[in-house]
Coordinates of C-alpha atoms in Angstrom, one line a residue:
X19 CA 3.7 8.5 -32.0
X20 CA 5.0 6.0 -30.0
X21 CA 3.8 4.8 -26.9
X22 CA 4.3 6.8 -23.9
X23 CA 3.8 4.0 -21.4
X24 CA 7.8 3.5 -20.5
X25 CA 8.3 7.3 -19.6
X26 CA 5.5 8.5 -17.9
X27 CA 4.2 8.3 -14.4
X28 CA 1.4 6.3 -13.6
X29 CA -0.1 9.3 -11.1
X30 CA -1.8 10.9 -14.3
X31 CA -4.8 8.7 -15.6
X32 CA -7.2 9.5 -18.1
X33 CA -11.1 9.6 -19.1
X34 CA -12.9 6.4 -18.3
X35 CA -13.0 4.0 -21.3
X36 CA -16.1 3.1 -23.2
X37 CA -15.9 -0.5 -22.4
X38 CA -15.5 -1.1 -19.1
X39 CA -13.9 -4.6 -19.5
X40 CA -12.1 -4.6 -23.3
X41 CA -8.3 -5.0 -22.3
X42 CA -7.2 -6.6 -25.4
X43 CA -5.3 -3.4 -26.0
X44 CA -3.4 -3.1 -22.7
X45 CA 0.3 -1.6 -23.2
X46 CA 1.8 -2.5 -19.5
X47 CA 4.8 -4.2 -20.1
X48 CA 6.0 -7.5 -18.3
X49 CA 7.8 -6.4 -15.0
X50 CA 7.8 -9.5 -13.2
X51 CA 9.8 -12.9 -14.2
X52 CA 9.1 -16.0 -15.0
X53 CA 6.5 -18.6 -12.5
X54 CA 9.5 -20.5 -12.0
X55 CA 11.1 -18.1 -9.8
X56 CA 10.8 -18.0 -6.3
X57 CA 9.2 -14.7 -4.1
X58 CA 12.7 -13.8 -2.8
X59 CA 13.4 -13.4 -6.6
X60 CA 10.6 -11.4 -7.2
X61 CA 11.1 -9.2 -4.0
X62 CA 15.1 -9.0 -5.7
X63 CA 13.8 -7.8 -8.7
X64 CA 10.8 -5.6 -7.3
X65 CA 13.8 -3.8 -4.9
X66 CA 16.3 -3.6 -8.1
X67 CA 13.7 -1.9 -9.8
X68 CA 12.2 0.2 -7.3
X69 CA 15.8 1.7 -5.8
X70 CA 16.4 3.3 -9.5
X71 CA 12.6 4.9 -9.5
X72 CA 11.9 6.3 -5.9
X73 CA 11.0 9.4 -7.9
X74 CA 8.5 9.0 -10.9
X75 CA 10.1 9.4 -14.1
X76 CA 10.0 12.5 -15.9
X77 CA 7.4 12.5 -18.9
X78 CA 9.2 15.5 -20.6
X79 CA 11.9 13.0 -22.4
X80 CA 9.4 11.0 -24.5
X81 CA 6.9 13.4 -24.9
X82 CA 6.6 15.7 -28.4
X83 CA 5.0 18.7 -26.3
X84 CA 4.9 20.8 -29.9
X85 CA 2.3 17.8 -31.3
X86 CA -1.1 19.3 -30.6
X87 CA -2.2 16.4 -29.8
X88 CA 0.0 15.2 -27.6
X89 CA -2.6 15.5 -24.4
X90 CA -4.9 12.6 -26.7
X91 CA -2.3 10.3 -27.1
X92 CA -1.3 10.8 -23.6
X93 CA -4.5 9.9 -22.0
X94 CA -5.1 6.6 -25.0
X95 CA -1.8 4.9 -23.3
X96 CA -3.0 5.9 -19.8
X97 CA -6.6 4.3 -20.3
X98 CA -4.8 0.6 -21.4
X99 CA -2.5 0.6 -18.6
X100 CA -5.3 1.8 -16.2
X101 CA -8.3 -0.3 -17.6
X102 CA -8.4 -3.1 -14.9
X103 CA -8.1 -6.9 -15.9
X104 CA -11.1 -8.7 -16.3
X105 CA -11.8 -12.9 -16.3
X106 CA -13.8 -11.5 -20.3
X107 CA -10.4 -10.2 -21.6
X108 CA -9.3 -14.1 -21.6
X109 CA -12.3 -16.6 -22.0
X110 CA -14.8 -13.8 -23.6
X111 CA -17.9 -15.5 -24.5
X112 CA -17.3 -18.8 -22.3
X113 CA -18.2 -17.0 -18.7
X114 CA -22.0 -15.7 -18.6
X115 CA -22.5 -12.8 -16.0
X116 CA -25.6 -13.5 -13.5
X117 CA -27.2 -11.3 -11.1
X118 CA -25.8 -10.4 -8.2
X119 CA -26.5 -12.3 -5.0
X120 CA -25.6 -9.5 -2.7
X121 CA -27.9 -7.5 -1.9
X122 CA -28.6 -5.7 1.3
X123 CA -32.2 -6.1 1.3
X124 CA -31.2 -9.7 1.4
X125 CA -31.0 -9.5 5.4
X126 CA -29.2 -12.7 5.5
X127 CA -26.9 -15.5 3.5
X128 CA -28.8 -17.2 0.7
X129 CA -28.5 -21.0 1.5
X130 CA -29.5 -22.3 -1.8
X131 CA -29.9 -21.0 -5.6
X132 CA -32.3 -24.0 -6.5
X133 CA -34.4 -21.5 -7.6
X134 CA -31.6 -19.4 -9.5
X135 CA -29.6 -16.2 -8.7
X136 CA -32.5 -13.8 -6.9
X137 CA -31.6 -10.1 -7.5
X138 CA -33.3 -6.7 -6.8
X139 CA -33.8 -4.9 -10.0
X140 CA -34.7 -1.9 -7.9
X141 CA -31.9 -2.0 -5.1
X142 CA -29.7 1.1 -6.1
X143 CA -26.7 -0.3 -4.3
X144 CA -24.9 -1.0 -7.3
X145 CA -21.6 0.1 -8.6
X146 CA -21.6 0.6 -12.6
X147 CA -18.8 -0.5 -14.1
X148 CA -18.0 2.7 -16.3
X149 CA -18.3 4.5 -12.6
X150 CA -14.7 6.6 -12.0
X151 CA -12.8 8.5 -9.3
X152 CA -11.4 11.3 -10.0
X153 CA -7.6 10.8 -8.2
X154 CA -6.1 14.2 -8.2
X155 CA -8.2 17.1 -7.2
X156 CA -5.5 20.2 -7.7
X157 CA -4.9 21.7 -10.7
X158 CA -1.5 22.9 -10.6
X159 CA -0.4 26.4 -12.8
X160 CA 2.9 26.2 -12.1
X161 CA 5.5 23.6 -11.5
X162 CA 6.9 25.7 -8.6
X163 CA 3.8 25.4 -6.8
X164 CA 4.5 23.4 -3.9
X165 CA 3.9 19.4 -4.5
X166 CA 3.1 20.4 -8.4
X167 CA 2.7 16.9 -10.3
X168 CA 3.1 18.5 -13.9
X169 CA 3.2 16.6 -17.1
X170 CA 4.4 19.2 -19.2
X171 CA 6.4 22.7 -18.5
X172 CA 2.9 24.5 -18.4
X173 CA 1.0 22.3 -16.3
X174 CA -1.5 21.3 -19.0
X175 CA -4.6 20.0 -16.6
X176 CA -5.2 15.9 -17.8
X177 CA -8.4 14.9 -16.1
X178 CA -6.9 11.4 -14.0
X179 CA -9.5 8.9 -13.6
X180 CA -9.5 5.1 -11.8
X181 CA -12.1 2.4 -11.4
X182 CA -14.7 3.1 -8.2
X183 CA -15.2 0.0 -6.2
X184 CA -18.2 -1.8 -5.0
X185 CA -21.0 -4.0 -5.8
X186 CA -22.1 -5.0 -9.2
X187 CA -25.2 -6.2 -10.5
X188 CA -23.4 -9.0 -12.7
X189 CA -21.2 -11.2 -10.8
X190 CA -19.0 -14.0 -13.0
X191 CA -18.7 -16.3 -10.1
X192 CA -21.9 -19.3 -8.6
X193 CA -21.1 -18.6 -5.1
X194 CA -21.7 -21.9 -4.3
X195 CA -18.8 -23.2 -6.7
X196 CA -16.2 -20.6 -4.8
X197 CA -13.8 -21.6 -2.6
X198 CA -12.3 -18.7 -1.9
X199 CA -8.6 -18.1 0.4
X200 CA -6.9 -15.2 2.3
X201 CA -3.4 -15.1 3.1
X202 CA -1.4 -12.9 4.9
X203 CA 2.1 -12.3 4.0
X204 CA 5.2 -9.9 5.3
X205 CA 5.6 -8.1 9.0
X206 CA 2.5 -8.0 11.2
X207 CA 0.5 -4.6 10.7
X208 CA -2.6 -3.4 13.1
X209 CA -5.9 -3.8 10.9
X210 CA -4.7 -7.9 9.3
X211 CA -7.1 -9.2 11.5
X212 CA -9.7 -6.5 10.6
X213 CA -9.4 -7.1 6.7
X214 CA -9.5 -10.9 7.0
X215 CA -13.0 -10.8 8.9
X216 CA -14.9 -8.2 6.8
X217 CA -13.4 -10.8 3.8
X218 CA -15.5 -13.6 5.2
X219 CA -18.4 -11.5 6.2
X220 CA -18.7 -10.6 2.8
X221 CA -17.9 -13.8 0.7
X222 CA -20.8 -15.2 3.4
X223 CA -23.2 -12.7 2.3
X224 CA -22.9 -13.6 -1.0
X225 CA -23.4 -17.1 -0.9
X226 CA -20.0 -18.8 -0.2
X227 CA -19.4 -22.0 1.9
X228 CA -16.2 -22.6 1.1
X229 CA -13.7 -20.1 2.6
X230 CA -9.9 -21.3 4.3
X231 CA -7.0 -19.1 5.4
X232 CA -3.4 -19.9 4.2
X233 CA -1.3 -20.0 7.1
X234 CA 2.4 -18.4 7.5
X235 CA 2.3 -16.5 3.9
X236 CA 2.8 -18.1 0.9
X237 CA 4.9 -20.0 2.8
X238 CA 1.3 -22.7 3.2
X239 CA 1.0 -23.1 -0.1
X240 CA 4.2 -25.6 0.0
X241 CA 4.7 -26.4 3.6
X242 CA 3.3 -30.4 4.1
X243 CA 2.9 -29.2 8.2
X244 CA 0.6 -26.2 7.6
X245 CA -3.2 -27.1 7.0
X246 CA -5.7 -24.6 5.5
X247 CA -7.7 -23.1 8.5
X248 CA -11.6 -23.0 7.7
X249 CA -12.8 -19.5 8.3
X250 CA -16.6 -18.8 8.8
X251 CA -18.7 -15.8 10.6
X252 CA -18.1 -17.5 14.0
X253 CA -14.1 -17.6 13.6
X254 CA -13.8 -14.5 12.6
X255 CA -16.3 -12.7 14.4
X256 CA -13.6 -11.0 17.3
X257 CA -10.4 -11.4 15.8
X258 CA -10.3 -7.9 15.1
X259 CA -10.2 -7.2 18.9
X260 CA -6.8 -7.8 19.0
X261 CA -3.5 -7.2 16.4
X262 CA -1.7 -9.4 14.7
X263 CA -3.2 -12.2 11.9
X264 CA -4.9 -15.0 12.5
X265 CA -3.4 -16.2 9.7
X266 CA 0.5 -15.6 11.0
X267 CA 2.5 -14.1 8.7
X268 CA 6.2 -15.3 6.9
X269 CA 8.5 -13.9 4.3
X270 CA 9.8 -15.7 0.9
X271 CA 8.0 -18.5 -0.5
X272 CA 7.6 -21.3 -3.0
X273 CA 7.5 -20.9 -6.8
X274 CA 5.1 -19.3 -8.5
X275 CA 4.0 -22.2 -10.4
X276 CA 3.9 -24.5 -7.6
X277 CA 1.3 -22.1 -5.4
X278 CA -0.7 -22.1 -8.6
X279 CA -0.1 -26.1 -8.9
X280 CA -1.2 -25.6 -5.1
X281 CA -4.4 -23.7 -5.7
X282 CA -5.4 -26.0 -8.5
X283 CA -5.3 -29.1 -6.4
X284 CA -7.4 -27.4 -3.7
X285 CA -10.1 -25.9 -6.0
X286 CA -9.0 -22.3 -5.1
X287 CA -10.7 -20.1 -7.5
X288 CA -10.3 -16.8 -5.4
X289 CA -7.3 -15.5 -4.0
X290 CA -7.0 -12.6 -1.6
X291 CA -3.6 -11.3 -0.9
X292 CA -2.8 -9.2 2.1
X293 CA 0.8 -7.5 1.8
X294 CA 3.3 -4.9 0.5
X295 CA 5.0 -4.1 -2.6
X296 CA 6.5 -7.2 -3.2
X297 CA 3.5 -9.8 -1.8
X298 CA 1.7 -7.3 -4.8
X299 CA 4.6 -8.1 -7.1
X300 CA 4.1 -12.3 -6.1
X301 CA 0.6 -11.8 -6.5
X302 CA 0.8 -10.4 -9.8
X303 CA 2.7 -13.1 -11.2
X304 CA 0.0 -15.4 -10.0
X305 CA -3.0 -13.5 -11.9
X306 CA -0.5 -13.7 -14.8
X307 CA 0.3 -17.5 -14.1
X308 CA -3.7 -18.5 -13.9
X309 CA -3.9 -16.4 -16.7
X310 CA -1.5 -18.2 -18.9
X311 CA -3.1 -22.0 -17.8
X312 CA -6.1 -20.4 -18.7
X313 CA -7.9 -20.9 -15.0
X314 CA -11.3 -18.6 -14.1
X315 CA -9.2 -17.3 -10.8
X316 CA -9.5 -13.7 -9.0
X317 CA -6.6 -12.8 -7.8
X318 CA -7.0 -9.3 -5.6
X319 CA -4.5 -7.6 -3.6
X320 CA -5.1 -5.3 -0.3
X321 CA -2.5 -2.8 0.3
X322 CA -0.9 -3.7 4.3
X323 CA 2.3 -1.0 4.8
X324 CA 2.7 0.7 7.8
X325 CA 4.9 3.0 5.9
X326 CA 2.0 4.3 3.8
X327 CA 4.1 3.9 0.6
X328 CA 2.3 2.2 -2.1
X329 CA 1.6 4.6 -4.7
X330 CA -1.9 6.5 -5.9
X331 CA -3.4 5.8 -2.5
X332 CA -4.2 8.7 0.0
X333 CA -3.1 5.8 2.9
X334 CA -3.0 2.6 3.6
X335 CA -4.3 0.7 6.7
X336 CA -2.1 0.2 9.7
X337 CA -0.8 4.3 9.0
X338 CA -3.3 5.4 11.0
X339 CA -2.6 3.2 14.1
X340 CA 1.2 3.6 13.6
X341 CA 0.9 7.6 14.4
X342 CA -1.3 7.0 17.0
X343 CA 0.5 4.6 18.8
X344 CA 3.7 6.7 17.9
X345 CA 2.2 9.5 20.1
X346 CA 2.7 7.3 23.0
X347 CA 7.0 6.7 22.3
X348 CA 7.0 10.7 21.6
X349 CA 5.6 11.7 24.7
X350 CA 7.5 9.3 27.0
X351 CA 10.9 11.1 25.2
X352 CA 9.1 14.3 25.9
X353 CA 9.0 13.4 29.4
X354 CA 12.2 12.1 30.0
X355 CA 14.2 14.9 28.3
X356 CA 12.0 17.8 29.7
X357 CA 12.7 16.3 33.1
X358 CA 16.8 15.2 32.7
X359 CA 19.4 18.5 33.0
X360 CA 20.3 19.1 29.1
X361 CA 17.9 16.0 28.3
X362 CA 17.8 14.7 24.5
X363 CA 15.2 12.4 23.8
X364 CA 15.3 10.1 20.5
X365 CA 12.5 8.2 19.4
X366 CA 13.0 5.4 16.3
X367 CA 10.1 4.9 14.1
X368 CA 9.5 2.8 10.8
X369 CA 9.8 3.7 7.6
X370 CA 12.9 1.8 5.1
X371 CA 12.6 4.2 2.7
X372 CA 9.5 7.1 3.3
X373 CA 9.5 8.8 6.0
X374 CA 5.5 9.0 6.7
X375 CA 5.3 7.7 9.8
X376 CA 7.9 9.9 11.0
X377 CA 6.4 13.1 9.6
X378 CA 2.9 12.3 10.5
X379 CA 4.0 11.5 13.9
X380 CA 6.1 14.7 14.4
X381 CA 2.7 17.0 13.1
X382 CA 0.6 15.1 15.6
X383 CA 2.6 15.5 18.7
X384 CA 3.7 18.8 18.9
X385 CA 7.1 17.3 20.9
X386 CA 9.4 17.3 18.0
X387 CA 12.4 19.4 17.5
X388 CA 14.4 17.4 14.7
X389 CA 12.3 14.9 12.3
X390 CA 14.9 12.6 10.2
X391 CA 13.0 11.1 7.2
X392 CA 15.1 9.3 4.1
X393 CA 13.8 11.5 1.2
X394 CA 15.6 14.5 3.0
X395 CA 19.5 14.1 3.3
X396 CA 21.4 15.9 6.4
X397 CA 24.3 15.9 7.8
X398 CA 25.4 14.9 11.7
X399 CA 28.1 17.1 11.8
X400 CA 29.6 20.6 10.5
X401 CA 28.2 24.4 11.4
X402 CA 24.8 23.0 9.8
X403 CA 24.5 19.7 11.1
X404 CA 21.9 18.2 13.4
X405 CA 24.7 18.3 16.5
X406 CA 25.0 21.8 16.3
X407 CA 21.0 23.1 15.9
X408 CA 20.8 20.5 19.0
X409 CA 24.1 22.3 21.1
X410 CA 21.6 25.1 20.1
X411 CA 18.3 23.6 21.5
X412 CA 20.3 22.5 24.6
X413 CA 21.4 26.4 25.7
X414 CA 18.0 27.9 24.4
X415 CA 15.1 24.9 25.5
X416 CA 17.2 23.2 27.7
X417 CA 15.9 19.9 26.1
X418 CA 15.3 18.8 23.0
X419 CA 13.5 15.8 21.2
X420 CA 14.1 13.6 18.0
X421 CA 12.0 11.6 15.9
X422 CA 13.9 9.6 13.2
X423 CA 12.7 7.2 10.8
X424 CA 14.6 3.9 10.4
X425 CA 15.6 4.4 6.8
X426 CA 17.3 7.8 7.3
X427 CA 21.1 8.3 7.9
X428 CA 22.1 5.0 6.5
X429 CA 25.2 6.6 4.6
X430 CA 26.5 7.3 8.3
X431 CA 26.4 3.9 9.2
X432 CA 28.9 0.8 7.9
X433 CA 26.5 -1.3 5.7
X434 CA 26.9 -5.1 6.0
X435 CA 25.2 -6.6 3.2
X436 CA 22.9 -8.8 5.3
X437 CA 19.4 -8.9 4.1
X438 CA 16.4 -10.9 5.6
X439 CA 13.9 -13.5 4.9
X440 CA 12.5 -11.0 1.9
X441 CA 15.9 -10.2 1.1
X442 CA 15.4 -6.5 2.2
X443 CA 18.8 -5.2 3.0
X444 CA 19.1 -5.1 6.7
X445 CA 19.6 -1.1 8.0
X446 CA 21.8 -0.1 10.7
X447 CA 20.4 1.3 14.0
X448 CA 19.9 4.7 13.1
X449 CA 18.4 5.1 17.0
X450 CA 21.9 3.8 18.4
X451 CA 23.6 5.7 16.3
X452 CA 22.6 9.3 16.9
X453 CA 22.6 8.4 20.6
X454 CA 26.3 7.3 20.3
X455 CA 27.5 10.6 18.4
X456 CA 25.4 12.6 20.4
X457 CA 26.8 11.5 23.8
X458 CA 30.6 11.9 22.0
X459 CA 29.9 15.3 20.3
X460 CA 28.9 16.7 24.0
X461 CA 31.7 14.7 25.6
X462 CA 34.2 15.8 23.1
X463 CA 33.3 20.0 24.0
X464 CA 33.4 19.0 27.7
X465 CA 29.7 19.0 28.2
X466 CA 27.1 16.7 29.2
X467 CA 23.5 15.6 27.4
X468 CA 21.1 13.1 29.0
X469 CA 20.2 11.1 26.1
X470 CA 17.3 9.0 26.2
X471 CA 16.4 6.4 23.0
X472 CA 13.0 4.1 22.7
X473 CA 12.0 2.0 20.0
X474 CA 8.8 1.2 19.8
X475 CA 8.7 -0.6 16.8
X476 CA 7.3 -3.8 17.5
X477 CA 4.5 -2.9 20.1
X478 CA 3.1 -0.2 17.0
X479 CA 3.2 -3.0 14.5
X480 CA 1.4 -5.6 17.0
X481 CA -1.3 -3.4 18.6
X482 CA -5.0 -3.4 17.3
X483 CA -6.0 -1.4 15.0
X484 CA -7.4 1.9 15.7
X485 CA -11.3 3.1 14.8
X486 CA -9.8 5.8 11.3
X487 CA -8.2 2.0 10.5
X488 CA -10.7 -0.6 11.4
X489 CA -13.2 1.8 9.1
X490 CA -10.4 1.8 6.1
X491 CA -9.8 -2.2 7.2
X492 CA -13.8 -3.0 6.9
X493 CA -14.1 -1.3 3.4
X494 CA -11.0 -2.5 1.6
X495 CA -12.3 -6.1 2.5
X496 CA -15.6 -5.7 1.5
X497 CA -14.3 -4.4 -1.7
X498 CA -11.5 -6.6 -2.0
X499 CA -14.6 -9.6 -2.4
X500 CA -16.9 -7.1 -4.6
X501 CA -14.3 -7.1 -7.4
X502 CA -13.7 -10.5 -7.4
X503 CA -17.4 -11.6 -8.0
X504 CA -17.3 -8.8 -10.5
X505 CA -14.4 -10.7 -12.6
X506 CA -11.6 -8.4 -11.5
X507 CA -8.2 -10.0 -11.1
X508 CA -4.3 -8.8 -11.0
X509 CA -6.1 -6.0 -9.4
X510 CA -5.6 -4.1 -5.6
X511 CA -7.9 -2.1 -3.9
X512 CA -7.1 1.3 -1.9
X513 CA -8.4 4.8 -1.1
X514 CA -7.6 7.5 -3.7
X515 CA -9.6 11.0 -3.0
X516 CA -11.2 9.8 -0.3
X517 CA -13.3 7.1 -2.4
X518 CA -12.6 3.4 -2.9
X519 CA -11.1 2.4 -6.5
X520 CA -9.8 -0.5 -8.4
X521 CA -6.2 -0.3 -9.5
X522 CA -3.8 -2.7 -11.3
X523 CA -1.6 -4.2 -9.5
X524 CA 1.6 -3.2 -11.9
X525 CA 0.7 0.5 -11.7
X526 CA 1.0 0.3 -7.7
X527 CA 4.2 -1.3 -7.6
X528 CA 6.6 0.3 -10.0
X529 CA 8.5 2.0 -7.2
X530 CA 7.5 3.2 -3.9
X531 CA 5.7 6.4 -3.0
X532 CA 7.9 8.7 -0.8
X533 CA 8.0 11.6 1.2
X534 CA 8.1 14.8 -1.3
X535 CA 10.2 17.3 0.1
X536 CA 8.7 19.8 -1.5
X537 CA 5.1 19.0 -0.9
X538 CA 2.7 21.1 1.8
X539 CA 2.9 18.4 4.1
X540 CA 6.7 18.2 4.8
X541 CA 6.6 22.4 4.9
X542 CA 4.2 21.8 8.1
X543 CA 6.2 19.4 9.4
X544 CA 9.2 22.0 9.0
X545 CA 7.0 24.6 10.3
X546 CA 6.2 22.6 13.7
X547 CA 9.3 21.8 14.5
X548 CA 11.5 24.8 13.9
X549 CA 14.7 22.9 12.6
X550 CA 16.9 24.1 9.3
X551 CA 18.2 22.3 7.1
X552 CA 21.1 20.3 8.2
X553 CA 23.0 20.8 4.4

């Protein structure tokens, strides 16, 4: 049977492999180009790709359901696209493992191994490598259940299973031949600063001296004006007290071959790469560059979207803050339309294309008459549009309140082609744009509304990040450092099931993860807020 690799989506994984490291039989198939592109071409092509699979791609086309076997063969092609990369898969015998020098009854940084690698044979803080998590928890009986993720018309139940993350006892890197960088890359998110420190923590513990920041993106790897920043314990020690990155942050960047060229004349022989979908895509193509000149690099990706939309990941860090902070925008429109005669508040909030922050944010406050997400399509005007449930909410509340998310309504709006550094398309003011037809749809009946709109965009994405993030912000870097020193690279590391896991980059990245509006959580959402559908 041929493979089912192309067709299926990667939310259903299978048993954990035997070998934990063989991936000489991995079927993922090239989806990034060439090193000589640039980022903005990658970001092009990750965007291409990623606007004609916002939904994942139905299994039922490629899969023989009357072959008995089918459920086998299924979870074979799911174990070589999930078995993680490992440094063994391209030198094999010409890296030797050593033990571990992290170890927590180590109270403090080795400062020499003239006496060898020391290691607690007895420490059960270890991670083994055959160690899964299991990333789906429901077994669905019928794809009419709400949020069912079938595989085949009768549910059949395929156990899904991912890499745990953590320690190992083996480590393929002398800490004292590391030089190990961090870079930061995208929009600002609360919890960079957060993730770069528990980085250096960790790399300290295990031995490391040599440990720099890239500043401005990928955009330091190239620019002759930007010098690496040494990071140590001291630097870092209160950066998390405040948002933003130390680092800075930039979109676009150099070639991929000339930041490899880059890290090759530096000695960079760890990589950690804080970002989105398409820094994951760029850093992809470095693992795949370092693998092709044959260079014993880690490359490992941290997830950083406010959106929350990278895909197999219960969240991602900055989420958590973004709702929070959120609740302050909410209340303030809450306040100022409960106060105004016929008062309409609006309240703007990100998300290009998932409406998480928007949905979260609506659940949390309570406030919320209408939430606007981009998965869900509606329509302004007509005896079911969002005009006339808020004419509605006006004679029966006396006020009402709007939370949109910045993706949503774009067809209402005249597109102008413009995109940005990244070469994301620019979006229309979705904000502006319900207050203007509002304001005309009351004027127009010879009424009045009061309409107030904030946008608190940029004082969510620069604020510190809260204590539910700095928690996920501390782990992900202490993992992100464990599975480099355990060989891993062209891998990203996230929450799935409320435990810590491994993931290839590729599996991640094949299109974002949206809202599903047929899932439980958007039904609550409905639920709290009372509003019809606007069809």
């Amino acid at each position: 049977m041929d493979s089912l690799t192309a067709a299926t989506a990667p939310n259903h994984l299978l048993t954990p492999p035997a070998n934990s490291h063989s991936s000489t039989q991995r079927l993922l198939a090239p989806i990034l180009p060439p090193s000589s592109l640039n980022f903005n071409q990658i970001r092009k092509k990750f965007r291409v790709h990623a606007a004609e699979n916002t939904r994942p791609p139905s299994a039922a086309s490629a899969i023989d359901f009357s072959d008995p076997s089918w459920p086998s063969k299924f979870q074979k092609d799911f174990e070589a696209r999930f078995n993680i990369p490992h440094l063994t898969d391209v030198f094999h015998d010409d890296v030797v493992p050593i033990p571990s020098t992290f170890c927590l009854k180590m109270r403090s940084p080795t400062e020499d191994f003239a006496d060898g690698y020391p290691s607690d044979e007895t420490w059960h803080g270890y991670i083994n490598n055959n160690d899964r998590v299991l990333l789906k928890t429901i077994r669905y009986t019928s794809p009419t259940s709400a949020g069912a993720e079938c595989i085949d018309p009768n549910c059949t139940w395929v156990e899904q299973w991912v890499h745990r993350a953590g320690p190992r006892e083996k480590i393929y890197f002398k800490p004292e031949e590391v030089k190990a960088a961090i870079v930061t890359c995208g929009g600002l998110c609360p919890g960079l600063n957060d993730v770069i420190r528990q980085i250096v923590i960790t790399l300290e513990i295990y031995g490391v001296k040599k440990i720099v920041g890239i500043p401005f993106g990928y955009r330091g790897f190239s620019d002759e004006d930007l010098s690496e920043m040494r990071l140590t314990r001291n630097v870092v020690q209160n950066v998390h007290l405040s948002g933003g990155s130390l680092l800075g942050v930039s979109r676009g960047g150099p070639s991929v071959s000339d930041i490899v060229d880059k890290m090759e004349e530096r000695g960079i022989n760890m990589l950690f790469v804080l970002g989105g979908n398409g820094t994951h895509a760029g850093a992809n193509a470095i693992h795949n560059e370092c693998r092709k000149r044959r260079l014993k690099v880690a490359v490992v990706g941290v997830p950083k979207t406010i959106d929350n939309d990278i895909l197999l990941m219960d969240k991602t860090f900055g989420f958590d803050t973004a709702v929070e902070e959120a609740q302050r925008a909410i209340n303030s429109a809450y306040i100022e339309a409960h106060s105004a005669y016929r008062g309409v508040g609006i309240v703007k909030l990100m998300g290009r294309s998932s409406g998480f922050i928007a949905m979260h944010a609506s659940l949390a406050s309570g406030q919320i008459d209408i939430c606007l997400i981009p998965e869900v399509p509606f329509n302004l005007h007509g005896p079911h549009g969002v005009l006339r449930h808020l004419k509605y909410l006006l004679e029966t509340k006396g006020s009402a309140v709007i939370c949109v998310a910045e993706g949503a309504g774009q067809d209402f709006i005249q597109k102008t082609n413009a995109t940005d550094a990244s070469g994301n398309i620019v979006l229309g003011d979705i904000g502006v744009h319900l207050q203007q037809q509002i304001k005309k749809y009351f004027k127009d009946m010879g009424s009045t509304a009061d309409v107030k709109y904030i946008d608190p965009t940029y004082m969510i994405r620069a604020c510190r990040a809260n204590a539910s993030d700095g928690i996920l912000c501390t782990v992900l870097g202490q993992n992100a450092v464990h599975g480099a020193f355990a060989g891993y690279s062209g891998i990203t590391v996230g929450i799935c099931n409320t435990h810590y896991v491994y993931l290839p980059i590729p599996e991640v990245i094949s299109y974002p993860r949206v809202v599903d509006p047929n899932s439980r959580m958007w039904h609550r959402c409905l639920t709290s807020t009372g509003q019809p559908d606007f069809i």
